[in-house]
Tab-separated table of N, CA, C and O and ligand atoms in Angstrom:
chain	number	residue	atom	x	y	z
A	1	UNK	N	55.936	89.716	42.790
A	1	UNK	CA	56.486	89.996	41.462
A	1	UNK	C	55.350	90.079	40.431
A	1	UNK	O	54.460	89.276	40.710
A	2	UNK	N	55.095	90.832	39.280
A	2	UNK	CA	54.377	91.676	38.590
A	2	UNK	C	54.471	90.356	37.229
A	2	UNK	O	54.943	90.897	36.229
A	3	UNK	N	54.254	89.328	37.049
A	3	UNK	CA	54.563	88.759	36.074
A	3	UNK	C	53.901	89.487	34.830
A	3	UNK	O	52.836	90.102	34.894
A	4	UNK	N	54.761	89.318	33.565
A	4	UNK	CA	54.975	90.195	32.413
A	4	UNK	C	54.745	89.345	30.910
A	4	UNK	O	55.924	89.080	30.679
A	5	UNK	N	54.170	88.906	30.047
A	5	UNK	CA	54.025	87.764	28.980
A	5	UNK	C	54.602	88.905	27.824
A	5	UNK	O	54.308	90.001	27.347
A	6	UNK	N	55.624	87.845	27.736
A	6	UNK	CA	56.992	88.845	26.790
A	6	UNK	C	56.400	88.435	25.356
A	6	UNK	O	57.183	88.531	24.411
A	7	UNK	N	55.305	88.060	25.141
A	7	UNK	CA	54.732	87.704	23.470
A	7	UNK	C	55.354	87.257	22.836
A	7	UNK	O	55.485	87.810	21.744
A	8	UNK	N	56.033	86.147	23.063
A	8	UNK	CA	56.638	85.574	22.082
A	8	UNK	C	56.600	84.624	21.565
A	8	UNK	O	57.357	84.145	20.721
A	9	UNK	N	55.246	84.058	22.256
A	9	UNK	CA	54.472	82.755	21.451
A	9	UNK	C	55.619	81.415	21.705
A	9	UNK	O	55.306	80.320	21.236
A	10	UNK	N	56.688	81.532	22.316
A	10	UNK	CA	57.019	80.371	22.424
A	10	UNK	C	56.224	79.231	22.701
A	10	UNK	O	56.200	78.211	22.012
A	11	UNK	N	55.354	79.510	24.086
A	11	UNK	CA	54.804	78.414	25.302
A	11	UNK	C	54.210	78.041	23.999
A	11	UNK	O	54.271	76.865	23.638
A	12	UNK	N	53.638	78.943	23.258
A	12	UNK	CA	52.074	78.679	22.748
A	12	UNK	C	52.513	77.601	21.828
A	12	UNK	O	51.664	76.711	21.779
A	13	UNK	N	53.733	77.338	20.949
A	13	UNK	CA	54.185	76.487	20.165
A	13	UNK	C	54.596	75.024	20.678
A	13	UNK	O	54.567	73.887	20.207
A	14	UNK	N	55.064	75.735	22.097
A	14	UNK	CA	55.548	74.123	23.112
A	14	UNK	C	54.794	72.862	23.628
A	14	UNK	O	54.966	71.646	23.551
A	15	UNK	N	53.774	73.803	24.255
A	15	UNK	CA	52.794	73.181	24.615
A	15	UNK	C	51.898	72.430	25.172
A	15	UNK	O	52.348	72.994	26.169
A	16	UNK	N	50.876	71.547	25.643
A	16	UNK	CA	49.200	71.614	25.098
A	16	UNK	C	48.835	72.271	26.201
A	16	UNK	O	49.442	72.492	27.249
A	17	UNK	N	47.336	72.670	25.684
A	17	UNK	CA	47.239	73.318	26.267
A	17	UNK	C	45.526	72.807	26.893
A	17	UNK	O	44.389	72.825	26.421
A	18	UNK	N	46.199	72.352	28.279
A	18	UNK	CA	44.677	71.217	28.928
A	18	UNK	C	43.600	71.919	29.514
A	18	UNK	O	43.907	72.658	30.449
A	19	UNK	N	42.095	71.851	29.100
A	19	UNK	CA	41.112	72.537	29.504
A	19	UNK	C	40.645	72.144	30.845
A	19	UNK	O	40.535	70.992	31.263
A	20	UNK	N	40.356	73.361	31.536
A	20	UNK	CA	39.767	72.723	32.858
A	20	UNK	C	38.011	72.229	32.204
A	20	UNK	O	37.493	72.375	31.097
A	21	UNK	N	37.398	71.479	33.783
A	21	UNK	CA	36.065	70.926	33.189
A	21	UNK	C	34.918	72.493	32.863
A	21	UNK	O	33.907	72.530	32.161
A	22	UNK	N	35.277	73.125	33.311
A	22	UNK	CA	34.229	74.156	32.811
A	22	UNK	C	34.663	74.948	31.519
A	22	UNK	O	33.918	75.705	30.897
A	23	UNK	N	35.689	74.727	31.274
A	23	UNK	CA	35.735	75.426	29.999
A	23	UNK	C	35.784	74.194	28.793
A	23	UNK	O	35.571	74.344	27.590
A	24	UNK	N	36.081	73.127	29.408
A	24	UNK	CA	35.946	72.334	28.218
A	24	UNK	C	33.963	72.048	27.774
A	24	UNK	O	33.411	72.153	26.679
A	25	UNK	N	33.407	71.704	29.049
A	25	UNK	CA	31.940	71.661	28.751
A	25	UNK	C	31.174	72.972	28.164
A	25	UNK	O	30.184	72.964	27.433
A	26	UNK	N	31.877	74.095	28.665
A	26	UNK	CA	31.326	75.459	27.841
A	26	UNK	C	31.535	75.064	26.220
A	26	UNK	O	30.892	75.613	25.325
A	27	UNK	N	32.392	74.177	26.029
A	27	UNK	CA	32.531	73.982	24.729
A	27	UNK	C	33.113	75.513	23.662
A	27	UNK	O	33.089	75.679	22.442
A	28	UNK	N	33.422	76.093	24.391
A	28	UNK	CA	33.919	77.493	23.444
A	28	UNK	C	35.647	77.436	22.833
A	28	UNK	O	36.049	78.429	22.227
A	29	UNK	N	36.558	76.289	23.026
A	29	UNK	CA	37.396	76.118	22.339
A	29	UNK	C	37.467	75.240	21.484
A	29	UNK	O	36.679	74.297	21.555
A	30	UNK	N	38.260	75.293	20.622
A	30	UNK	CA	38.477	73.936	19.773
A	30	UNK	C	39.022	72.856	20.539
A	30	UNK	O	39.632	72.839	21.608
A	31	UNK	N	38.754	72.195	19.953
A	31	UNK	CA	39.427	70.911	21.142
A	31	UNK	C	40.015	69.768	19.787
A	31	UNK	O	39.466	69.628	18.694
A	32	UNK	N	40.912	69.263	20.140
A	32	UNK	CA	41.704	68.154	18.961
A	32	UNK	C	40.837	66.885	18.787
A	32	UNK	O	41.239	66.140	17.892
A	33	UNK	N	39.779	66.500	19.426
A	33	UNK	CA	39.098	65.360	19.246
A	33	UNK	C	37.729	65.700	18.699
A	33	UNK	O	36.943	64.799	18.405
A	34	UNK	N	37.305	67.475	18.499
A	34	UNK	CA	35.924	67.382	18.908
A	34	UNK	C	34.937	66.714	17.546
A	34	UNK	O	33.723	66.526	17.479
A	35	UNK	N	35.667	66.549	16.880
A	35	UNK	CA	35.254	65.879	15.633
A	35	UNK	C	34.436	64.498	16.158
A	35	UNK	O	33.783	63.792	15.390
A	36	UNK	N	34.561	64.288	17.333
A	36	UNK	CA	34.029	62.870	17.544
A	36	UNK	C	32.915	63.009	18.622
A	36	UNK	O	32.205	62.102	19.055
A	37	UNK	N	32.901	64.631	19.050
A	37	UNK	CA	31.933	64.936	19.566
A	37	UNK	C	32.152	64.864	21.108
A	37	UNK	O	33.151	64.145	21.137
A	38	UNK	N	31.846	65.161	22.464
A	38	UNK	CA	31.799	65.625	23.568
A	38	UNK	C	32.393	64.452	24.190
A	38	UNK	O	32.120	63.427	23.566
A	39	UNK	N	32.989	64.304	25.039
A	39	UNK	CA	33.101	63.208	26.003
A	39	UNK	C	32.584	63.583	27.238
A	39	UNK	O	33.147	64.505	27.828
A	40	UNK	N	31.297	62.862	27.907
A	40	UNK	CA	30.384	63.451	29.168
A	40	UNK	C	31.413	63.696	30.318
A	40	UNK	O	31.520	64.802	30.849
A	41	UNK	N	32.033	62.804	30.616
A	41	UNK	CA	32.821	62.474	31.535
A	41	UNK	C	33.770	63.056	31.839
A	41	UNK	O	34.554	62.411	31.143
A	42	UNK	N	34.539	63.962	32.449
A	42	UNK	CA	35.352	64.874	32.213
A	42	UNK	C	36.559	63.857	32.731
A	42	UNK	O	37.353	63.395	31.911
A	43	UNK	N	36.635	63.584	33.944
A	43	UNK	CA	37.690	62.600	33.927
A	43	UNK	C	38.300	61.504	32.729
A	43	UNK	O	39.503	61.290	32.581
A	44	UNK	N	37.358	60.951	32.024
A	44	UNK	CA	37.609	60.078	30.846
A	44	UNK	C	38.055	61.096	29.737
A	44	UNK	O	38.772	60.669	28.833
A	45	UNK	N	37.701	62.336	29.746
A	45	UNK	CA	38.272	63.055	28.573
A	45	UNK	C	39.089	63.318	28.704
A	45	UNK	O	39.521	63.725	27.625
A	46	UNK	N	40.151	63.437	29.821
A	46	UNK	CA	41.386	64.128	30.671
A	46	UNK	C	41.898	62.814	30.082
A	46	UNK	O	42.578	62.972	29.068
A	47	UNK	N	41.746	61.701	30.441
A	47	UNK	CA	42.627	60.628	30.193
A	47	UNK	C	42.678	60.276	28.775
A	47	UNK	O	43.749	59.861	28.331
A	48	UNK	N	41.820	60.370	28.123
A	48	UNK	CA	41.815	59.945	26.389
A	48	UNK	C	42.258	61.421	25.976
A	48	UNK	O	42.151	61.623	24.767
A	49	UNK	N	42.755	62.545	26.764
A	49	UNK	CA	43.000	63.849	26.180
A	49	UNK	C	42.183	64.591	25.333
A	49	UNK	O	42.753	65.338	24.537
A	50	UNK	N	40.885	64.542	25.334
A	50	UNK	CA	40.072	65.139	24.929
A	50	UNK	C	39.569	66.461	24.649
A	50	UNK	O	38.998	67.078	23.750
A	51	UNK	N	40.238	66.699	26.336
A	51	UNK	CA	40.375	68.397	26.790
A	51	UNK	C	41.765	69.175	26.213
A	51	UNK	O	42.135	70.318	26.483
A	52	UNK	N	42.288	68.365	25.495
A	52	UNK	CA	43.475	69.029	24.954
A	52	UNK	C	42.823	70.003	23.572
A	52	UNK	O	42.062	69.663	22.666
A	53	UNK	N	43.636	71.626	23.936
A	53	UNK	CA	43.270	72.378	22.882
A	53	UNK	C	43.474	71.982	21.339
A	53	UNK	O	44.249	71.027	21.282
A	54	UNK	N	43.074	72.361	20.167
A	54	UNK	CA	43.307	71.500	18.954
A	54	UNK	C	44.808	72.217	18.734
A	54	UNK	O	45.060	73.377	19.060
A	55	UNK	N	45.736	71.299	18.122
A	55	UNK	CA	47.218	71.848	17.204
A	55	UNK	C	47.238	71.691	16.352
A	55	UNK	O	47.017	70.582	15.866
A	56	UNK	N	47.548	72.840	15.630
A	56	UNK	CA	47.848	72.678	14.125
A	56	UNK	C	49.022	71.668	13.822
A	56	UNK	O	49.618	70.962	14.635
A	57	UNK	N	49.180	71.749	12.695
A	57	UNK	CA	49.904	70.646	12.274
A	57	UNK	C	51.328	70.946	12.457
A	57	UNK	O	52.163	70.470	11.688
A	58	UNK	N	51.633	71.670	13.384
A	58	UNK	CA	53.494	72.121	13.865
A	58	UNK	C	53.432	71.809	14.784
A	58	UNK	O	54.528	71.745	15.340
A	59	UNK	N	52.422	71.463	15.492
A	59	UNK	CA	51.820	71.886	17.132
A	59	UNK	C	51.733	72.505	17.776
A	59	UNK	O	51.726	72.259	18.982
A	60	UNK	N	51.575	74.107	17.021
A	60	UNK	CA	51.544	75.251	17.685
A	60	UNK	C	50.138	74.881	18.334
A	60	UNK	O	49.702	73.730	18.362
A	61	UNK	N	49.516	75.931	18.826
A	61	UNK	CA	48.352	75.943	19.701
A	61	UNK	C	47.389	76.625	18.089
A	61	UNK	O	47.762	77.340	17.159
A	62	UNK	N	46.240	76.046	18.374
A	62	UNK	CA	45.342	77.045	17.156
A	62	UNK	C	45.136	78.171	17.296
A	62	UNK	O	44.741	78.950	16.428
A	63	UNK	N	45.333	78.360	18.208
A	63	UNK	CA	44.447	80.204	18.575
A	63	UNK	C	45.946	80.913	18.269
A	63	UNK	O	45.757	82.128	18.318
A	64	UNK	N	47.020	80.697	18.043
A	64	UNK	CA	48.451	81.182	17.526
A	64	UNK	C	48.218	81.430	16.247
A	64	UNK	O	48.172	80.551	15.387
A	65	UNK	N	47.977	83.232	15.947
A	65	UNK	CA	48.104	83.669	14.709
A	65	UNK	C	49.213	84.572	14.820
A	65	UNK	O	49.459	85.267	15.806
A	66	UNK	N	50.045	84.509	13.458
A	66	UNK	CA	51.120	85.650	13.736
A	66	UNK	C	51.914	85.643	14.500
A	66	UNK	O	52.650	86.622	14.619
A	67	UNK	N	52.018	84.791	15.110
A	67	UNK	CA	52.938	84.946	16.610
A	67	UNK	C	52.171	85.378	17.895
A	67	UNK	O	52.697	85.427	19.006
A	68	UNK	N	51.009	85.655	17.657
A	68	UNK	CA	49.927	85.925	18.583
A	68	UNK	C	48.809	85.476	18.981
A	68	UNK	O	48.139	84.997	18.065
A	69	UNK	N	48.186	85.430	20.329
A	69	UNK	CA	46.712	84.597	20.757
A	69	UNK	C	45.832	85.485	20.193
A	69	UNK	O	45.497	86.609	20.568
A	70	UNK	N	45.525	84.877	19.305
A	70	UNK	CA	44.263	84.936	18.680
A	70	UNK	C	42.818	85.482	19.944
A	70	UNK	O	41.928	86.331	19.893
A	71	UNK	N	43.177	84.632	20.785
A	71	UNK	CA	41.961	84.752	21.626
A	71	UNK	C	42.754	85.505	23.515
A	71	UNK	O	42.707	85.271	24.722
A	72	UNK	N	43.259	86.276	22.705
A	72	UNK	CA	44.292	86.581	24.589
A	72	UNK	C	43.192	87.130	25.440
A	72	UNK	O	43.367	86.644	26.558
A	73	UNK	N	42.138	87.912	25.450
A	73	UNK	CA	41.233	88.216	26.590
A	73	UNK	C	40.300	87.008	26.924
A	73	UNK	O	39.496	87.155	27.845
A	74	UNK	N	40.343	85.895	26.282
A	74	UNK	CA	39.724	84.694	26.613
A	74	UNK	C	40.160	83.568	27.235
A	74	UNK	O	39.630	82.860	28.091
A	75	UNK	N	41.722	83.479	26.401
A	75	UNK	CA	42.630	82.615	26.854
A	75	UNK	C	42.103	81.365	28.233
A	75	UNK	O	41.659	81.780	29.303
A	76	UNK	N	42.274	79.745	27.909
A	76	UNK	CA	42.001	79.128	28.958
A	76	UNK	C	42.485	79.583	30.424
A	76	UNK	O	42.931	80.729	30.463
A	77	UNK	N	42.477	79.247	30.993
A	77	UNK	CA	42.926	79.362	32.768
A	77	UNK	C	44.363	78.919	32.592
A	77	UNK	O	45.179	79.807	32.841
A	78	UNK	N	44.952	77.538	32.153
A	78	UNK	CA	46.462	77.231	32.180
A	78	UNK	C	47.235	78.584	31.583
A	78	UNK	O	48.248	79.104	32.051
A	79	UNK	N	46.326	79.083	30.198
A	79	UNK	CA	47.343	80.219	29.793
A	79	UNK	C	47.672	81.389	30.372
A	79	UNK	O	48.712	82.046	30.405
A	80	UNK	N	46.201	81.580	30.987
A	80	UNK	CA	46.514	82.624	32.016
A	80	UNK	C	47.380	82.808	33.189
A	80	UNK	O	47.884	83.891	33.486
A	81	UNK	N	47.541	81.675	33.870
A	81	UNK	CA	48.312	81.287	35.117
A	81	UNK	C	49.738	80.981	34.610
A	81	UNK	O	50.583	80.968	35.506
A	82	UNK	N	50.112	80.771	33.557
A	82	UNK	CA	51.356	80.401	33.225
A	82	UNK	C	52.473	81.706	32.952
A	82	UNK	O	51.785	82.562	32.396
A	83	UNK	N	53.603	82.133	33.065
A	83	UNK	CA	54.808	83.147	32.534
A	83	UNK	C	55.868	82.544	32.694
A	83	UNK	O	56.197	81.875	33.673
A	84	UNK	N	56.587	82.796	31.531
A	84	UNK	CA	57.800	82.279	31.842
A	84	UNK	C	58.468	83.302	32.732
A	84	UNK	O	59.648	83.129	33.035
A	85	UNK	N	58.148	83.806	32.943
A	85	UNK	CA	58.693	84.597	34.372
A	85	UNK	C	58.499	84.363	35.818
A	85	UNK	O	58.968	84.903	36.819
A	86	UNK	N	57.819	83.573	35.661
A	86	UNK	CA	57.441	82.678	37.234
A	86	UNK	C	58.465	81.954	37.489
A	86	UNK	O	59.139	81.213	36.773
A	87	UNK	N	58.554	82.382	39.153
A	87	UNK	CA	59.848	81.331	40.181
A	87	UNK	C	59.333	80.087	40.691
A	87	UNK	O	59.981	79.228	41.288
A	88	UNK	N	57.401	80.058	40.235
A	88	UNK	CA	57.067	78.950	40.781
A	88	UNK	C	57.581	77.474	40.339
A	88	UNK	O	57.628	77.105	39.165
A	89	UNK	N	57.848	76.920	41.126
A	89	UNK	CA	58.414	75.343	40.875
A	89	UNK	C	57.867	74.603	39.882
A	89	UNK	O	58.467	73.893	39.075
A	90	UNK	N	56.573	74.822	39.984
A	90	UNK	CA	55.702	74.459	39.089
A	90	UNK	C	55.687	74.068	37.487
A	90	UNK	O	55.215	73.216	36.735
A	91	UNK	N	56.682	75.489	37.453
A	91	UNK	CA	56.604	75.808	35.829
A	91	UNK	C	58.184	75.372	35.533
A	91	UNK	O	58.570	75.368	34.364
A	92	UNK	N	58.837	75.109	36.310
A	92	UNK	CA	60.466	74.710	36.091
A	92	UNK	C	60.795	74.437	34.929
A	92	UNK	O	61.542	75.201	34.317
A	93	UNK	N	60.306	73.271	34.351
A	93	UNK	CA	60.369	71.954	33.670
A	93	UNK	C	59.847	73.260	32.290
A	93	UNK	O	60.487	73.554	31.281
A	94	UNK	N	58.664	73.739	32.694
A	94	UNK	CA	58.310	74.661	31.045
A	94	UNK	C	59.009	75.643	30.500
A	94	UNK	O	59.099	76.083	29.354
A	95	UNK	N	59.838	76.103	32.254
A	95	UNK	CA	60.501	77.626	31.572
A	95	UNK	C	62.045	77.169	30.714
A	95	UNK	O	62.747	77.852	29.968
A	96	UNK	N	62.191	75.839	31.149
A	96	UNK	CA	63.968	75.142	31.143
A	96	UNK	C	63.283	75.159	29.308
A	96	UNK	O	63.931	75.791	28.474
A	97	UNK	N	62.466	74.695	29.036
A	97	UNK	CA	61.916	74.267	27.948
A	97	UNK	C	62.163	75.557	26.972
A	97	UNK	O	62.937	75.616	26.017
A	98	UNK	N	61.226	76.651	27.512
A	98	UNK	CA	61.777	77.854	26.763
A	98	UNK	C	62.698	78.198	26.302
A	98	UNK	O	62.933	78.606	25.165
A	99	UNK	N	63.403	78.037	27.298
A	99	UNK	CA	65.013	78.345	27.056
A	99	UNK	C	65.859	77.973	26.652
A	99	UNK	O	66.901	78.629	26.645
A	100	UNK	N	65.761	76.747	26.140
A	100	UNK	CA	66.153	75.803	25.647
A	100	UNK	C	65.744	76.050	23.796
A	100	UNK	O	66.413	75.792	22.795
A	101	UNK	N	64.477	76.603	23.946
A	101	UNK	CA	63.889	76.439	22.290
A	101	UNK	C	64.484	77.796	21.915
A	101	UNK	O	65.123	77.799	20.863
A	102	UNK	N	64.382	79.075	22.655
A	102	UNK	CA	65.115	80.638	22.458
A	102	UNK	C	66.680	80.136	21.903
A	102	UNK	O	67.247	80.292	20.821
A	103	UNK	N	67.074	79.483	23.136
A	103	UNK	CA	68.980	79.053	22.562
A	103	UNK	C	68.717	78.768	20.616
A	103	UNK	O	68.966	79.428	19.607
A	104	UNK	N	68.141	77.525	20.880
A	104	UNK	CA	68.206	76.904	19.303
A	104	UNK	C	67.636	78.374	18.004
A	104	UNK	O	68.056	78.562	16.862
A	105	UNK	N	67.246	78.667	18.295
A	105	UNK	CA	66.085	79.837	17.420
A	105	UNK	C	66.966	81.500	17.532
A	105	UNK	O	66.950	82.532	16.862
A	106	UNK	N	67.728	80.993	18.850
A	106	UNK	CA	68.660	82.705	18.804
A	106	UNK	C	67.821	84.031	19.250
A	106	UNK	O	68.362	85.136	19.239
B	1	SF4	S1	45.111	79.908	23.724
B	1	SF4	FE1	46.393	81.647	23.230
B	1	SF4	S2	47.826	81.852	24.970
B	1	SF4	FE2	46.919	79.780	25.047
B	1	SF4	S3	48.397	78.475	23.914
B	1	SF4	FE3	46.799	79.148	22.478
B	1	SF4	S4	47.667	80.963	21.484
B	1	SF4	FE4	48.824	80.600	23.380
């Protein structure tokens, strides 16, 4: 199946969005802690959430302008791998989520 990202910025509002260790040490996203500067350890940053992308103050994702990724040919690895069009099991719990926020919003 051809998965399809229907742009509708839901996920991007739902959310977080967790860096793997190479993109968090590339240091090329914002990150919600980085104000306090790097955590070496990638495991310890996973657990103090370190690697979590920064949210604005709705908790959309930052790179969400307009209803749109700001950064879509860059996008982390989770965003890439994710559609709400996936049958994978995986994503169950995120797509129920969607659908759930579409109902309320219409
Ligand atoms: S990086 Fe882009 S695709 Fe990923 S949550 Fe943020 S706005 Fe959405």
């Amino acid at each position: 199946m051809v998965h399809k990202c229907l742009e509708c910025g839901v996920c991007c509002k739902l959310f977080l969005v967790n860096l793997t260790e190479e993109e968090y040490k590339a240091g090329k996203y914002k990150t919600q802690f980085e104000m306090f500067g790097l955590v070496d350890d990638f495991i310890e940053a996973e657990m103090c959430a370190a690697n979590i992308i920064e949210q604005k103050k709705d908790g959309s994702c930052t790179y969400l302008k307009n209803g749109k990724c700001s950064i879509h040919k860059i996008r982390p690895k989770s965003c890439r791998e994710f559609f709400c069009t996936s049958k994978s099991k995986t994503f169950t719990i995120m797509i129920d989520k969607i659908k759930e926020r579409r109902k309320k919003v219409g």
